[in-house]
XYZ file of C-alpha atoms in Angstrom:
274
model
C -15.116 14.263 5.224
C -13.286 12.866 8.078
C -10.022 12.043 5.675
C -10.047 15.823 4.535
C -10.144 17.012 7.937
C -7.264 14.721 8.837
C -5.097 15.893 6.101
C -5.908 19.520 6.848
C -4.910 19.078 10.471
C -1.475 17.525 9.275
C -1.012 20.533 7.135
C -1.600 23.189 9.756
C 1.953 23.390 11.018
C 3.214 24.066 7.602
C 0.544 26.841 7.080
C 1.368 28.393 10.272
C 5.122 28.759 9.243
C 4.229 31.244 6.582
C 3.173 33.930 9.046
C 6.320 34.337 10.737
C 8.325 37.575 10.500
C 11.841 38.364 9.243
C 14.354 36.097 11.183
C 18.007 35.326 11.408
C 18.978 32.780 8.706
C 21.461 30.318 8.621
C 22.094 28.506 5.217
C 24.162 25.290 4.443
C 25.003 23.527 1.074
C 25.241 19.577 2.021
C 27.381 17.057 0.222
C 27.317 13.455 1.318
C 28.793 10.158 0.243
C 28.456 6.891 1.573
C 27.237 3.179 1.265
C 24.040 1.453 1.123
C 22.568 -2.061 1.646
C 19.148 -3.244 0.180
C 16.886 -6.271 0.843
C 14.422 -6.628 -2.022
C 11.625 -9.124 -2.484
C 9.437 -8.811 -5.855
C 7.368 -11.858 -6.215
C 6.191 -10.804 -9.653
C 9.897 -11.391 -11.023
C 11.090 -14.189 -8.821
C 10.337 -16.122 -5.584
C 13.859 -15.394 -4.651
C 14.833 -12.607 -2.014
C 17.788 -10.263 -3.319
C 20.194 -8.467 -1.103
C 23.268 -6.410 -1.886
C 25.263 -3.284 -1.164
C 26.218 -0.123 -3.182
C 27.081 3.495 -3.064
C 24.949 6.376 -2.180
C 25.430 10.217 -3.111
C 23.355 13.079 -1.597
C 23.383 16.808 -2.456
C 21.113 19.398 -0.885
C 20.806 22.395 1.296
C 19.247 23.278 4.848
C 17.890 26.606 5.980
C 17.338 27.353 9.681
C 15.379 30.459 11.200
C 14.401 31.007 14.655
C 11.114 29.263 13.962
C 11.391 27.661 10.575
C 13.631 24.789 9.359
C 13.811 23.637 5.626
C 15.719 20.904 3.933
C 16.475 19.994 0.224
C 17.428 16.447 -0.643
C 18.596 14.947 -3.780
C 19.720 11.329 -3.395
C 20.837 8.718 -5.859
C 21.835 5.084 -4.989
C 23.207 2.234 -7.028
C 22.974 -1.250 -5.804
C 24.108 -4.612 -7.119
C 21.811 -7.247 -5.683
C 22.328 -11.097 -5.496
C 19.601 -13.694 -5.220
C 19.582 -15.507 -1.827
C 18.896 -18.908 -3.338
C 21.658 -21.187 -4.649
C 21.806 -22.680 -7.876
C 18.783 -20.975 -9.364
C 19.566 -20.176 -13.050
C 16.353 -18.087 -13.263
C 17.210 -15.775 -10.421
C 20.728 -14.807 -10.284
C 21.524 -11.139 -9.654
C 19.885 -7.755 -10.152
C 20.812 -3.937 -10.518
C 18.908 -1.563 -8.526
C 18.868 2.367 -9.314
C 17.030 4.444 -6.825
C 16.560 8.212 -7.077
C 14.747 10.645 -4.488
C 14.001 14.232 -4.259
C 12.264 15.974 -1.490
C 11.690 19.499 0.023
C 10.951 19.515 3.802
C 9.208 22.375 5.787
C 9.252 22.045 9.448
C 7.967 24.297 12.421
C 9.958 24.490 15.499
C 8.148 23.628 18.557
C 10.570 25.036 21.212
C 10.850 28.447 22.676
C 14.264 28.558 24.271
C 17.415 28.014 22.361
C 19.075 26.177 25.082
C 16.158 23.608 25.333
C 17.396 20.111 26.013
C 15.188 18.445 23.468
C 14.273 20.434 20.452
C 11.098 19.293 18.554
C 10.015 20.111 14.960
C 6.983 19.189 13.201
C 5.912 19.747 9.430
C 5.964 17.871 6.050
C 7.720 17.456 2.844
C 6.895 17.038 -0.929
C 8.654 14.276 -2.407
C 9.446 12.436 -5.781
C 11.240 8.968 -5.830
C 11.755 6.292 -8.577
C 13.167 2.783 -8.267
C 14.247 0.616 -11.020
C 15.402 -2.773 -10.880
C 17.177 -4.864 -13.766
C 17.013 -8.674 -12.963
C 19.486 -10.812 -14.897
C 17.945 -14.045 -16.296
C 19.148 -17.063 -18.103
C 18.092 -15.860 -21.704
C 17.098 -12.118 -21.215
C 16.798 -9.310 -18.761
C 13.747 -8.348 -17.242
C 12.854 -5.176 -15.345
C 10.534 -3.747 -12.604
C 10.052 -0.155 -11.542
C 7.812 2.001 -9.403
C 7.665 5.714 -8.753
C 5.710 8.005 -6.154
C 4.898 11.805 -5.947
C 3.293 12.926 -2.777
C 3.277 14.573 0.709
C 4.808 13.187 3.890
C 4.210 14.356 7.512
C 7.499 14.688 9.476
C 8.698 14.872 12.944
C 11.931 15.855 14.125
C 13.903 15.607 17.697
C 17.254 17.461 18.006
C 19.585 17.440 21.050
C 22.567 19.948 21.148
C 25.454 19.097 23.325
C 29.221 19.748 23.916
C 32.074 17.078 24.322
C 35.469 17.925 25.085
C 34.921 21.567 24.305
C 33.516 20.655 21.027
C 29.968 21.423 19.726
C 27.846 18.717 18.386
C 24.097 18.278 17.436
C 22.240 14.974 17.111
C 18.821 14.631 15.427
C 16.328 11.995 14.712
C 13.582 12.452 11.796
C 10.747 10.308 11.063
C 8.612 10.607 7.778
C 5.281 8.913 7.016
C 3.110 9.261 3.774
C -0.185 11.454 3.964
C -1.060 10.878 0.361
C 0.656 9.989 -2.828
C 0.342 9.263 -6.484
C 1.794 5.779 -7.025
C 2.982 4.186 -10.346
C 3.318 0.682 -10.124
C 2.835 -1.268 -13.523
C 1.985 -5.089 -14.086
C 4.870 -6.255 -16.087
C 6.194 -9.683 -16.790
C 9.682 -8.756 -18.219
C 9.041 -5.965 -20.600
C 5.547 -7.110 -21.534
C 2.343 -5.535 -19.578
C 0.610 -8.563 -18.158
C -2.738 -6.892 -19.488
C -1.550 -7.609 -22.893
C -1.434 -11.333 -22.427
C -4.410 -11.619 -20.374
C -8.036 -11.322 -22.225
C -11.367 -10.479 -20.821
C -12.559 -8.677 -17.748
C -9.369 -10.031 -15.945
C -7.158 -8.192 -18.447
C -9.038 -5.064 -18.092
C -8.852 -5.114 -14.374
C -4.863 -5.605 -14.561
C -4.776 -2.694 -16.978
C -6.440 -0.546 -14.473
C -3.957 -1.481 -11.956
C -1.209 -0.790 -14.311
C -2.217 2.853 -14.224
C -1.346 5.336 -11.540
C -3.607 5.541 -8.468
C -3.681 8.024 -5.412
C -2.979 6.433 -2.134
C -4.313 8.004 1.033
C -2.111 7.527 4.430
C -0.940 4.087 5.464
C -2.677 0.819 4.529
C -1.993 -2.771 4.289
C -0.964 -2.395 0.596
C 1.197 0.634 0.758
C 3.686 2.172 3.204
C 6.933 4.037 2.538
C 8.591 4.808 5.772
C 11.661 7.019 6.169
C 13.997 7.400 9.374
C 17.168 9.302 9.601
C 19.753 9.789 12.199
C 22.278 12.698 12.064
C 25.401 13.337 14.150
C 26.812 16.904 13.347
C 30.277 18.304 14.507
C 29.892 22.050 14.499
C 32.945 24.057 13.663
C 33.590 27.717 14.539
C 33.120 28.882 11.133
C 29.456 27.483 10.904
C 30.600 24.521 8.687
C 29.317 21.133 10.032
C 30.643 17.426 9.517
C 28.094 15.079 9.515
C 27.703 11.362 10.009
C 24.247 9.959 8.976
C 22.216 6.866 9.053
C 19.021 6.580 6.780
C 16.672 3.569 7.117
C 13.927 3.231 4.362
C 11.232 0.801 4.041
C 8.738 0.338 1.126
C 5.889 -2.032 0.925
C 3.703 -1.811 -2.265
C 0.963 -4.279 -2.805
C -1.151 -2.510 -5.527
C -0.010 -4.289 -8.741
C -0.507 -7.793 -9.527
C 2.286 -8.667 -7.206
C 3.823 -7.254 -3.907
C 7.279 -5.459 -3.831
C 9.130 -4.904 -0.587
C 12.410 -3.214 -0.205
C 14.427 -2.542 2.803
C 17.171 0.063 2.643
C 20.026 1.120 5.145
C 22.576 3.620 4.366
C 25.541 5.108 6.265
C 27.014 8.226 4.882
C 29.727 10.977 5.667
C 29.761 14.563 4.480
C 30.098 18.317 4.968
C 27.597 21.212 5.476
C 29.067 24.329 4.051
C 27.841 27.419 5.632
C 27.165 30.316 3.240
C 24.927 32.534 5.435
C 25.306 36.553 5.072
């Protein structure tokens, strides 16, 4: 019962937003391109730690009203990883493909438009999937995980002027409230439960199925942070420099998976408000 009450309190800012009246609306279409760097540790595939860089593409949209802010994100990252271990023929390199989609709904907590620090609070629904293909001596092995769930989000924004130019800087933090996680137990392409007999095999088979994960615990944490710097043009368009920091820690399967990703991107937000 206490958990249900906790989740309900987190959702109240979202529910309150649906009671707002008609408001002036600003809309943007967002296109961002940049570079990403990942550090990966998956002790089910190799004792080696992997790191490498790649490319990132983000397409989405943002809507802002006097009391409500919404954001749609579609992100695709491709990274080439190298094992941080010398002369290991069993752990050489890997390819990582990471896709994320989310829709955030935030309620503004400030009253005056000229407030020094503008705070927002709300949540987002998200879907993400991460696939890694590990190159080995004789064949390739792969590992993957997926999540569908709800995040609680806090955002702080500061608008300022510099040399007669308008800018806006924001920081956003997202933490999981509840998620449905898929993290199979695989040894290469073979489910571990297929080669382990008896009760141990049944237990591993259960772990290979999806499971609901509530909040933050020592086996599950998906943390998202983002810093944006926008230059606001007279026509309403924005030029954006963005840094995103994601951390994943998943220990629900037979082995623990950790991934730390930092991304730097630049893009444009095209205003199409009526």
